[in-house]
PDB file of C-alpha atoms and ligand atoms in Angstrom:
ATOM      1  CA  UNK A   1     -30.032 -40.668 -11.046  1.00 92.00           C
ATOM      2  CA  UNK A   2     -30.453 -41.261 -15.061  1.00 97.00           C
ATOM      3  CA  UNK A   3     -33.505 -39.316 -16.634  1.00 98.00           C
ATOM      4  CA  UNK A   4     -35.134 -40.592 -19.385  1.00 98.00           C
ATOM      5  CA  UNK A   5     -36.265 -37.868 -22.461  1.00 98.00           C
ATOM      6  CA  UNK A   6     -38.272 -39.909 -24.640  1.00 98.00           C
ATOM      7  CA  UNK A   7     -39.028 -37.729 -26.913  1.00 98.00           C
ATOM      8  CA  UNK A   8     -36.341 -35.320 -28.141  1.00 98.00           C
ATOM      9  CA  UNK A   9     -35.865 -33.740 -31.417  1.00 98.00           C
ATOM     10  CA  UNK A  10     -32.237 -33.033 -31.038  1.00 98.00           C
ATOM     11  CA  UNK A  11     -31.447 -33.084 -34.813  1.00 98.00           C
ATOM     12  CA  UNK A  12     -33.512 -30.127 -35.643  1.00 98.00           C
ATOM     13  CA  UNK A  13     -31.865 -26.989 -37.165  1.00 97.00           C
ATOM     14  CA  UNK A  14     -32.993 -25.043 -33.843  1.00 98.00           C
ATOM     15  CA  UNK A  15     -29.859 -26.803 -32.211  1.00 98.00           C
ATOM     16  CA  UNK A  16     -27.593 -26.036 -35.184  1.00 96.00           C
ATOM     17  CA  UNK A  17     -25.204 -23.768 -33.462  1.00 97.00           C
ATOM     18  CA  UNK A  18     -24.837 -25.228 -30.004  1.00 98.00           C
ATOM     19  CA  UNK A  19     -25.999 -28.875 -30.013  1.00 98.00           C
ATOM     20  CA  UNK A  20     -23.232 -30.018 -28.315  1.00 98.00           C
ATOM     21  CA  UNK A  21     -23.852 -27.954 -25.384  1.00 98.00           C
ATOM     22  CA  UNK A  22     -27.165 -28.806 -25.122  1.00 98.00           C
ATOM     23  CA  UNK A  23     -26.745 -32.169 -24.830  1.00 98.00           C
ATOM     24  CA  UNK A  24     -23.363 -31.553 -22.540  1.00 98.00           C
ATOM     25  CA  UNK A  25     -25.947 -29.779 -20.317  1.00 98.00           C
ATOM     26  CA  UNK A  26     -28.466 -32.849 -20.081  1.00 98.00           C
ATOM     27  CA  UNK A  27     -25.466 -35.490 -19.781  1.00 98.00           C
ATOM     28  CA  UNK A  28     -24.238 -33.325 -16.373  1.00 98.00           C
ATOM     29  CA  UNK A  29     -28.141 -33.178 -15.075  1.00 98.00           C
ATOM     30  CA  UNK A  30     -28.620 -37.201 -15.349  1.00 98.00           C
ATOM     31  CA  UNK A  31     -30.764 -36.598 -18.792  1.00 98.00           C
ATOM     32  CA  UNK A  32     -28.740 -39.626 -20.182  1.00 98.00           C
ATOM     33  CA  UNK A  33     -31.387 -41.585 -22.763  1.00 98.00           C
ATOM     34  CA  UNK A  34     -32.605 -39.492 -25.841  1.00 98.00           C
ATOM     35  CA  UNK A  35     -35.332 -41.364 -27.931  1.00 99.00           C
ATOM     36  CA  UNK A  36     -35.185 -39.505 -31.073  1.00 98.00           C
ATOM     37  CA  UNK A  37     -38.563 -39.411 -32.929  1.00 98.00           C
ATOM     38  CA  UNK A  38     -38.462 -39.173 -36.710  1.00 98.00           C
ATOM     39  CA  UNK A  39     -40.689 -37.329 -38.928  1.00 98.00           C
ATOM     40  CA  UNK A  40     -40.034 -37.281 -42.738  1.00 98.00           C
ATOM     41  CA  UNK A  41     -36.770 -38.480 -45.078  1.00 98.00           C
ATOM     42  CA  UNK A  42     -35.370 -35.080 -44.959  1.00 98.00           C
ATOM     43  CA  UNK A  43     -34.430 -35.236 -41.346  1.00 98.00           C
ATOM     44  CA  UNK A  44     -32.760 -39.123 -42.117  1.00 98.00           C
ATOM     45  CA  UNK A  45     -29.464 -38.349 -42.099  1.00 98.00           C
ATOM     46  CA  UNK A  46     -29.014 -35.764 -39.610  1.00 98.00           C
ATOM     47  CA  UNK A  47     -30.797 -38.498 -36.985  1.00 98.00           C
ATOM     48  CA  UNK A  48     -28.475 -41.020 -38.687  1.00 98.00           C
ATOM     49  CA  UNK A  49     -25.122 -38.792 -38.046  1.00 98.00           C
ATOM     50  CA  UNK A  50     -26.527 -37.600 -34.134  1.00 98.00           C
ATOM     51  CA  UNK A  51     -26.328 -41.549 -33.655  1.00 98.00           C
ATOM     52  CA  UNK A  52     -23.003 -41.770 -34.735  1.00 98.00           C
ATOM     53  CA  UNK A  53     -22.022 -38.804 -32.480  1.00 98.00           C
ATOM     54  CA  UNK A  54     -23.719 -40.074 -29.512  1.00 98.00           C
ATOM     55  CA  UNK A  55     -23.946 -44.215 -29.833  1.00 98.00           C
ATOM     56  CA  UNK A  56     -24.289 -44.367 -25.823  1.00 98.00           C
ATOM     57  CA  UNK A  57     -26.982 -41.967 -25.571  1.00 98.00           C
ATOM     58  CA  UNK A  58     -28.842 -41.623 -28.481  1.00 98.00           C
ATOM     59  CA  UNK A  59     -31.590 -44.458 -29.913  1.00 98.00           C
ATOM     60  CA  UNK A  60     -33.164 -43.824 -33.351  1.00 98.00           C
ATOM     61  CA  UNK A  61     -37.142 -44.006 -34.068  1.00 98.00           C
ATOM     62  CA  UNK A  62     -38.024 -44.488 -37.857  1.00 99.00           C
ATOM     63  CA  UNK A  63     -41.236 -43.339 -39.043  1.00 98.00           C
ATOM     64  CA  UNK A  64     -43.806 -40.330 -41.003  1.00 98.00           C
ATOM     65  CA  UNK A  65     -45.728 -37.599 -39.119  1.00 98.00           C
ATOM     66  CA  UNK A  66     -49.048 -37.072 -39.789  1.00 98.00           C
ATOM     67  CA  UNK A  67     -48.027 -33.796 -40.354  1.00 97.00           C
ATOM     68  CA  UNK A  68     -45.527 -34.344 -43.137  1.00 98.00           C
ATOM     69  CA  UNK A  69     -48.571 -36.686 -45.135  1.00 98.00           C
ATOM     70  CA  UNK A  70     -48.961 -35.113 -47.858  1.00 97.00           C
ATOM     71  CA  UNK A  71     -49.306 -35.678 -51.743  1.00 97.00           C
ATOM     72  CA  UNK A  72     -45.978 -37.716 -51.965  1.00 98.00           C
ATOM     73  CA  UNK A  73     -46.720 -39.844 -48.877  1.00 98.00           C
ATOM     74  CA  UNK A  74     -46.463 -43.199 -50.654  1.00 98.00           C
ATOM     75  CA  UNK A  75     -42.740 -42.183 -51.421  1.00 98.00           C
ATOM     76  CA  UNK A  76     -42.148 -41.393 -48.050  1.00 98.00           C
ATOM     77  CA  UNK A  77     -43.716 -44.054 -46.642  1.00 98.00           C
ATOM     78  CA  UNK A  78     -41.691 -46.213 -48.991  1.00 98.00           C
ATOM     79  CA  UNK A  79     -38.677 -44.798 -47.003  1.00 98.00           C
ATOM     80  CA  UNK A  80     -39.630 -46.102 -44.007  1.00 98.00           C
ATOM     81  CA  UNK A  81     -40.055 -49.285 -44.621  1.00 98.00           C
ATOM     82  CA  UNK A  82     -36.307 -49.078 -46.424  1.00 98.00           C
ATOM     83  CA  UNK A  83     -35.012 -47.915 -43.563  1.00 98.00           C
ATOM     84  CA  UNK A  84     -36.696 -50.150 -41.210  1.00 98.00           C
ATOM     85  CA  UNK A  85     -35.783 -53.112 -43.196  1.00 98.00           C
ATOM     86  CA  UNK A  86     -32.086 -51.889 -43.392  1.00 98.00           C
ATOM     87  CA  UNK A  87     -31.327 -51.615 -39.057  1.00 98.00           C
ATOM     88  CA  UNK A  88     -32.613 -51.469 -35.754  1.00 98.00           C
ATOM     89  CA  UNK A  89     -34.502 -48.838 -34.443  1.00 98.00           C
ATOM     90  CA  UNK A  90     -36.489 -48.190 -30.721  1.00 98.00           C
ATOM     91  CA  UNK A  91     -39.925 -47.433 -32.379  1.00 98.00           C
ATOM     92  CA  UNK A  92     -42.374 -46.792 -35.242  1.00 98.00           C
ATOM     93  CA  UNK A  93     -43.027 -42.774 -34.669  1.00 97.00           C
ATOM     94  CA  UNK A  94     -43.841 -40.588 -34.645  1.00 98.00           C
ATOM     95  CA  UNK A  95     -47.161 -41.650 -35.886  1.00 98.00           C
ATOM     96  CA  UNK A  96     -50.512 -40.912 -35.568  1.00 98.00           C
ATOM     97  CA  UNK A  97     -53.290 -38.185 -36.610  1.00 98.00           C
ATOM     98  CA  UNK A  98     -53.078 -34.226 -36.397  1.00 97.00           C
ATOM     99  CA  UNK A  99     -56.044 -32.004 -37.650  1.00 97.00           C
ATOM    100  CA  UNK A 100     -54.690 -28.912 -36.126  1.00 95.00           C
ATOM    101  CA  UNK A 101     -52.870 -27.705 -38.755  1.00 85.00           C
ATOM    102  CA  UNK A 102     -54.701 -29.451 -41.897  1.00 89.00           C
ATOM    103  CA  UNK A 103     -57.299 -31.562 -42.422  1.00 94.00           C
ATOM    104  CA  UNK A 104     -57.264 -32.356 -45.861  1.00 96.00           C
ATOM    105  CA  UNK A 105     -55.214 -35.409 -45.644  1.00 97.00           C
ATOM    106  CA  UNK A 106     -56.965 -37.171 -43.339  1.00 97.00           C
ATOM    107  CA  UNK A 107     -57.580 -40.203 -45.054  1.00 97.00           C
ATOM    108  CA  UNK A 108     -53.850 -40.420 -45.830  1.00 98.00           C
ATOM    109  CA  UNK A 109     -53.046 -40.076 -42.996  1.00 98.00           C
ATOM    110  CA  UNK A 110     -55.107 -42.523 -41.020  1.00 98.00           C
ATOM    111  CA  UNK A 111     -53.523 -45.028 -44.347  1.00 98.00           C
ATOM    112  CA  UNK A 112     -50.112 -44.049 -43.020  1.00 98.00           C
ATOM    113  CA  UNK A 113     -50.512 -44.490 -39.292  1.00 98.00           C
ATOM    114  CA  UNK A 114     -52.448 -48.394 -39.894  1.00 98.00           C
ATOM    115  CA  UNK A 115     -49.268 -48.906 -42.669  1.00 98.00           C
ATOM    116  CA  UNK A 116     -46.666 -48.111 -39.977  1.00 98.00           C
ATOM    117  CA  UNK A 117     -48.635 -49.828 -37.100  1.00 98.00           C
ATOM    118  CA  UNK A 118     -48.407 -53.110 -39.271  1.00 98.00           C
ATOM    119  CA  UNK A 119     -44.417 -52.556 -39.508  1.00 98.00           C
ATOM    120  CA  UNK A 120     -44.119 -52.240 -35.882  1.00 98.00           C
ATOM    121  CA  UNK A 121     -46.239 -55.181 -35.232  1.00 98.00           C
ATOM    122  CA  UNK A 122     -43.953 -57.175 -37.769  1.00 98.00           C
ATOM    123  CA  UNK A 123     -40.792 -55.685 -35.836  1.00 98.00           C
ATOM    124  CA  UNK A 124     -42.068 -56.289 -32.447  1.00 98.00           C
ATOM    125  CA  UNK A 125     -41.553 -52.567 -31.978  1.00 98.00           C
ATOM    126  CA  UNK A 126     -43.102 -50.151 -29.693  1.00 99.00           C
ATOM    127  CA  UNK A 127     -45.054 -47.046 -31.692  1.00 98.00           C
ATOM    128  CA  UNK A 128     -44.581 -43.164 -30.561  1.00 98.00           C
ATOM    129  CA  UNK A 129     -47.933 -41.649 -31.106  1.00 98.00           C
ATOM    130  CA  UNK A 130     -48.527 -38.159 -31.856  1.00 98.00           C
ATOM    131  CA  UNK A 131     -52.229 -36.621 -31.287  1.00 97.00           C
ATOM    132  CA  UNK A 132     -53.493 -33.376 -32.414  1.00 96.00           C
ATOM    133  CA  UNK A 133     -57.363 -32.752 -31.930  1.00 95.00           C
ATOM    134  CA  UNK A 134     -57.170 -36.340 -33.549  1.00 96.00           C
ATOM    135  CA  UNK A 135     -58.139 -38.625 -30.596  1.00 96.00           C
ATOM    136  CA  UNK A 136     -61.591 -40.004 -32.387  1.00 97.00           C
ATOM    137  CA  UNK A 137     -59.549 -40.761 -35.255  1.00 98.00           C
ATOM    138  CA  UNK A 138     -56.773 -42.800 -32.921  1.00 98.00           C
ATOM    139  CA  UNK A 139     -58.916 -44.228 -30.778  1.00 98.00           C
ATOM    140  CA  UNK A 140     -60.597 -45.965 -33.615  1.00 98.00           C
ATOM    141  CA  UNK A 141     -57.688 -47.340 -34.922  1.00 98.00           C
ATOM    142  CA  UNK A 142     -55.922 -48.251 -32.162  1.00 98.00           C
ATOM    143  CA  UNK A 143     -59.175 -50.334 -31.249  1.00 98.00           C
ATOM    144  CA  UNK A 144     -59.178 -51.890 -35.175  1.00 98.00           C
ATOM    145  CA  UNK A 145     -55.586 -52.826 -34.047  1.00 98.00           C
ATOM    146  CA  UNK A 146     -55.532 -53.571 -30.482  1.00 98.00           C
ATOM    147  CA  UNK A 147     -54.032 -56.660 -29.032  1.00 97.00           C
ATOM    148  CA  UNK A 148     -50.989 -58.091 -27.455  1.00 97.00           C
ATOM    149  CA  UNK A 149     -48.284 -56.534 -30.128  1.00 98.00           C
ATOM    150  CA  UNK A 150     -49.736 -53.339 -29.912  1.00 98.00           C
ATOM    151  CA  UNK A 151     -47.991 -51.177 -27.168  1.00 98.00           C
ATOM    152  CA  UNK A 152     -46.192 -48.321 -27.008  1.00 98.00           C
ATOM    153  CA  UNK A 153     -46.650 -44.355 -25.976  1.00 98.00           C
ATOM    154  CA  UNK A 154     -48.916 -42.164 -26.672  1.00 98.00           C
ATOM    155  CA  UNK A 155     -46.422 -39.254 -26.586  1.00 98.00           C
ATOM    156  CA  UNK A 156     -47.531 -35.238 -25.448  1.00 96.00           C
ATOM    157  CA  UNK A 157     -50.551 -36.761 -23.942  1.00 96.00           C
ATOM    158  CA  UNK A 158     -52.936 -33.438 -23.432  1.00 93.00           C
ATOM    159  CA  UNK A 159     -56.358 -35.703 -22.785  1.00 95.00           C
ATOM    160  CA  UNK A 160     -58.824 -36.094 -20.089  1.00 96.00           C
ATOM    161  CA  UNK A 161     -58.652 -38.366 -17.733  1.00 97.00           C
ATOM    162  CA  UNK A 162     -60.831 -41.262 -19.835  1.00 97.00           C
ATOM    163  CA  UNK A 163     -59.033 -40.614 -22.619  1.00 97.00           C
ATOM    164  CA  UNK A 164     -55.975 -41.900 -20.408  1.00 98.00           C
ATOM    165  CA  UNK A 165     -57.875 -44.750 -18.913  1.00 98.00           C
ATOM    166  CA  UNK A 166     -58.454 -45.318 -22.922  1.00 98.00           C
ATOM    167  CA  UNK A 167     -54.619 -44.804 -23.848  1.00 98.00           C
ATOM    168  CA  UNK A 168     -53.478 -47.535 -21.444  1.00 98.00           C
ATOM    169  CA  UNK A 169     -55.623 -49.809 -22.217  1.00 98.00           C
ATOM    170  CA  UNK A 170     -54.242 -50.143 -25.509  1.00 98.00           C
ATOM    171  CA  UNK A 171     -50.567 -50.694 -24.005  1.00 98.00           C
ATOM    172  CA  UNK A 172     -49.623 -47.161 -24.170  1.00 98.00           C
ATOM    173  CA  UNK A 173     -47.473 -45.197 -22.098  1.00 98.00           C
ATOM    174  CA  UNK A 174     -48.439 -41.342 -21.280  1.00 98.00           C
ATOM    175  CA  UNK A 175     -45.559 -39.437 -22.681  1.00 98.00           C
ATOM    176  CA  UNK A 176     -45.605 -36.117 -20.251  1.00 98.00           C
ATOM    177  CA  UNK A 177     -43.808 -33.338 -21.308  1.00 98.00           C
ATOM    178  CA  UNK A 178     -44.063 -29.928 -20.903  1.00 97.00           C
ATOM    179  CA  UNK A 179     -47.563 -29.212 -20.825  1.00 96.00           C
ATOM    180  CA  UNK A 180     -47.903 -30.859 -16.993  1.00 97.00           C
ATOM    181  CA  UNK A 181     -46.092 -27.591 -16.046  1.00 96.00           C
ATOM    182  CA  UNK A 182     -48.658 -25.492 -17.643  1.00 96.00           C
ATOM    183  CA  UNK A 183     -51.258 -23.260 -15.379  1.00 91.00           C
ATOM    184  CA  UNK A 184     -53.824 -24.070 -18.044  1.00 90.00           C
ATOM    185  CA  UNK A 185     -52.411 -27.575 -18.652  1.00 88.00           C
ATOM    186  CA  UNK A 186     -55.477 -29.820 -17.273  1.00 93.00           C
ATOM    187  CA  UNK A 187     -53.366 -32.696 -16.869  1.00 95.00           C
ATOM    188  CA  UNK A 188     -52.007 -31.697 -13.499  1.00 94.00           C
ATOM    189  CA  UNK A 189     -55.597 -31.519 -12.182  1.00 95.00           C
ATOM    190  CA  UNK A 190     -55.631 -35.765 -12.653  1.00 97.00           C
ATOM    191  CA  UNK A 191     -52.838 -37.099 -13.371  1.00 97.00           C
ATOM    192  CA  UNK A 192     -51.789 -38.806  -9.792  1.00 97.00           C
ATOM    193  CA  UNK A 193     -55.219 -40.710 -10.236  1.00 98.00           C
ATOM    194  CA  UNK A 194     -53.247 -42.382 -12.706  1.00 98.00           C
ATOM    195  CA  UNK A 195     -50.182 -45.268 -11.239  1.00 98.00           C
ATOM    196  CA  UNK A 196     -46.625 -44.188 -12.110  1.00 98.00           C
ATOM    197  CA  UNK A 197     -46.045 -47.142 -13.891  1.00 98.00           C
ATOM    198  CA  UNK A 198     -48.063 -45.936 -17.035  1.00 98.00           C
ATOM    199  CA  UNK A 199     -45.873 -42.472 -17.277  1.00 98.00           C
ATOM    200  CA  UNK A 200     -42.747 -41.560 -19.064  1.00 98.00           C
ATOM    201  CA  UNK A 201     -40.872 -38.474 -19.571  1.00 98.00           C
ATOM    202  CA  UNK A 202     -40.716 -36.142 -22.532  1.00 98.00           C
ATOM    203  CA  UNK A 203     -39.396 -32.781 -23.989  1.00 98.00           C
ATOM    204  CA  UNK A 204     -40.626 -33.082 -27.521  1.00 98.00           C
ATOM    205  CA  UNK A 205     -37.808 -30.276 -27.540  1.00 98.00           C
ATOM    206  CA  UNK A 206     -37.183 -27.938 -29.377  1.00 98.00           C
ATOM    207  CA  UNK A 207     -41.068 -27.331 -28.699  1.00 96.00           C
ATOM    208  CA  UNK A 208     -43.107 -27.008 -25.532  1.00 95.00           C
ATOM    209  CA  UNK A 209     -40.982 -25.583 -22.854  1.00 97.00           C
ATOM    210  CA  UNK A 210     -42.202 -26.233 -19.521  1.00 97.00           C
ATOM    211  CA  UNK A 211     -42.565 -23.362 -17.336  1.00 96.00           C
ATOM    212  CA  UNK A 212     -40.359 -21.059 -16.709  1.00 96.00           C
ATOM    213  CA  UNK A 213     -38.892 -21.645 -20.140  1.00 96.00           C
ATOM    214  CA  UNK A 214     -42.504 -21.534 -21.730  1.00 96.00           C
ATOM    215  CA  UNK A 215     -42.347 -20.040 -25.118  1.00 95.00           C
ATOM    216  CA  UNK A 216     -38.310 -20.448 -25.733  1.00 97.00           C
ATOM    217  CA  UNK A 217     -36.997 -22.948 -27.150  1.00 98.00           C
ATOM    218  CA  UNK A 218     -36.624 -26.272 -25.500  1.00 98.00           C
ATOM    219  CA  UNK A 219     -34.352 -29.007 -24.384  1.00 98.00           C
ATOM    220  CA  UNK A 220     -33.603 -31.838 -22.791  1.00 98.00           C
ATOM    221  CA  UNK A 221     -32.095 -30.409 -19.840  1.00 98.00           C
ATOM    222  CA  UNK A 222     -35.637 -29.260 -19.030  1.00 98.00           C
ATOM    223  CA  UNK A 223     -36.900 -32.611 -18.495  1.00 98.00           C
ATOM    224  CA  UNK A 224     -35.669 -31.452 -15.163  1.00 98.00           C
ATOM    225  CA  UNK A 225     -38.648 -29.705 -14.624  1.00 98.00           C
ATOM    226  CA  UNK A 226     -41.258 -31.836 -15.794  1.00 98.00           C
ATOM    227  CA  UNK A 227     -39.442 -34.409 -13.550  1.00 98.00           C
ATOM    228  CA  UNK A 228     -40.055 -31.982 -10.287  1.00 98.00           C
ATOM    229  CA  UNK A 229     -43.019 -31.516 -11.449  1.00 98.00           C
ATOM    230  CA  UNK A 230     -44.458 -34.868 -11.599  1.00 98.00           C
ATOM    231  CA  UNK A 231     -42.830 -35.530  -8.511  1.00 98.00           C
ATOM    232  CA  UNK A 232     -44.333 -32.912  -6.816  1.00 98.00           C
ATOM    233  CA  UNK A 233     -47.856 -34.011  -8.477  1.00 98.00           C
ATOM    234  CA  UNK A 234     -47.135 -37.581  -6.822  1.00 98.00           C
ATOM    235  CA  UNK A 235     -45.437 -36.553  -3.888  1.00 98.00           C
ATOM    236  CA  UNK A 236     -43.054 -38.638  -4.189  1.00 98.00           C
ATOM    237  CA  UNK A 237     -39.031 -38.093  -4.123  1.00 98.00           C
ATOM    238  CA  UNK A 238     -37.512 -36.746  -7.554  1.00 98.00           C
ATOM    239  CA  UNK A 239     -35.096 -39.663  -7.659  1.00 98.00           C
ATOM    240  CA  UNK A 240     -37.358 -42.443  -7.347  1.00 98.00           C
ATOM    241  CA  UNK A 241     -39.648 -40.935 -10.079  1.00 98.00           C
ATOM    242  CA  UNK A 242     -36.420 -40.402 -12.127  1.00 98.00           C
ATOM    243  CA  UNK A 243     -36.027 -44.436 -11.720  1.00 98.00           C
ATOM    244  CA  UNK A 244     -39.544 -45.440 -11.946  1.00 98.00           C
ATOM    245  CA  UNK A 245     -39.644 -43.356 -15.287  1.00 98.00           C
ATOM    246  CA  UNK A 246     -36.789 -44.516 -16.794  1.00 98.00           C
ATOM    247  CA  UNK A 247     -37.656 -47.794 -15.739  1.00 98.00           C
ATOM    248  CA  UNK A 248     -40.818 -47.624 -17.917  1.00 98.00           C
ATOM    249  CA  UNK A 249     -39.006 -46.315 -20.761  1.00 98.00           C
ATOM    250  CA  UNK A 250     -36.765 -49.244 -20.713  1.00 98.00           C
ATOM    251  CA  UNK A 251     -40.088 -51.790 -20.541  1.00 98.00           C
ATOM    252  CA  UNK A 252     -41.163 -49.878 -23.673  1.00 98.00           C
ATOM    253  CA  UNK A 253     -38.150 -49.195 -25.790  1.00 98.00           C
ATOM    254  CA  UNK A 254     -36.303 -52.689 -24.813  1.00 98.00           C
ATOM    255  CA  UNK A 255     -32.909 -50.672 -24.084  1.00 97.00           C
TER     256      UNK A 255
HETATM  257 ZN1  LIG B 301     -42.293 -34.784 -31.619  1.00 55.17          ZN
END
C-alpha cells in the first residue's frame, strides 16, 4: 500500500529536532510521496536540501502564499519565476487568496495568484491552491482563467458541497486533510456525494492534526487517519482508497 501526502510542510522548523524520524515513521506506514508546498524565499533552501536528503520521496512545489504577500511581493515573486526557470518542480503553490489573517493585501495578492497561474500554464504544471475565507475571490479567478491548462488541487478544501461541484469543475482536485476528521468539520456530512476520483490526501503538517492528534503538531504519518477516515466515509477498503488516492495524485503531479 503507498499513501500519498500531498501536502506536507516537512521543512518547517517544527521538525527541526526529529525530522528524520518523522519521516522514518511515514516511510514504515506506506506514507511514501511527500509533495512539498512552498511558501516564501526564506524556506528555499531548506526545501532545496530535504530534496537532496530524500530524492525518492520528496517532490518540490515552487511558489508565494497569499499569506507571505506583502510590501516586497514583486521581489518575491521575482524568485519564483528564477527558480522555476532554473528546474523542475510538481506545482505552482501554494497559491491562492487568504483574508483570515489580513486583508489589506488583497489586491496583491489576487496579482500574485493570476502571475503564478500564468507560470504554471507556461510550465504545463498543476497549481496547489490555498483558500482562506477567500473562495469569492478564487472562484473569480479561476473562472477568468479556466480552460484546459488549468488543473490542479484545491488543497485543505473546507467548502460546501457547491463549492466542490465548483472546484472540480475547474480541474481541481479536493485536497482532504485533517479537517474530514473533525466533529465540526462539515465535510464529512457530503463528501461521499462526491466520486473518489476527484480526492487526494493531505496533512498540510505541521498544522491541522486530525483527530486524536487535534491541536499537536502534525505529520505525515497521520495521513493514516484521514485515510481511515475517508475510507470509512466511502465504505470502501483502506487499501483501495490508499491506491485510488495515490493514483489521483499521480494524474495531477505527473510522478
Ligand atoms: Zn500548506
Amino acid at each position: 500500500m503507498i499513501i500519498t501526502d500531498t501536502h506536507t510542510h516537512l521543512y518547517s522548523e517544527l521538525f527541526e529536532e526529529d525530522r528524520e524520524l518523522v519521516i522514518s515513521k511515514a516511510l514504515e506506514l506506506g506514507v511514501e510521496r511527500f509533495f512539498i508546498p512552498a511558501i516564501d524565499s526564506t524556506y528555499t533552501d531548506s526545501m532545496l536540501k530535504l530534496e537532496k536528503d530524500y530524492p525518492d520521496h520528496v517532490f518540490l512545489m515552487m511558489g508565494l502564499h497569499p499569506t507571505s504577500v506583502k510590501e516586497n511581493y514583486k521581489e518575491e515573486l521575482a524568485h519564483v519565476e528564477e527558480m522555476l526557470a532554473s528546474r523542475k518542480f510538481y506545482a505552482v503553490g501554494e497559491i491562492g487568496i487568504d483574508l483570515y489573517w489580513d486583508k489589506s493585501f488583497l489586491e496583491q495578492q489576487k496579482i500574485a495568484f493570476k502571475q503564478q497561474i500564468q507560470w504554471a500554464k507556461k510550465y504545463e504544471y498543476p497549481i496547489v491552491i490555498h483558500c482562506r475565507d477567500g473562495f469569492d475571490e478564487i472562484f473569480d479567478i479561476l473562472e477568468s482563467e479556466k480552460g484546459d491548462d488549468l488543473f490542479g488541487i484545491f488543497h485543505c478544501f473546507t467548502g460546501d458541497y457547491e463549492q466542490a461541484k465548483r472546484a472540480i469543475s475547474y480541474n481541481m482536485k479536493l485536497g482532504i486533510g485533517g479537517v474530514v476528521t473533525f466533529k465540526n468539520g462539515k465535510i464529512d456530512t457530503f463528501l461521499n456525494k462526491i466520486d473518489l476520483k476527484h480526492i487526494v490526501l493531505e496533512t498540510d503538517s505541521p498544522y491541522l492534526a486530525p483527530t486524536p492528534f487535534r491541536g499537536k503538531r502534525n505529520e505525515s504519518s497521520y495521513v493514516v487517519q484521514v485515510l481511515e477516515k475517508v475510507a470509512s466515509l466511502y465504505n470502501m477498503e483502506v487499501a483501495e482508497v490508499a491506491a485510488i488516492t495515490t493514483a489521483n495524485s499521480k494524474v495531477v503531479f505527473g510522478v
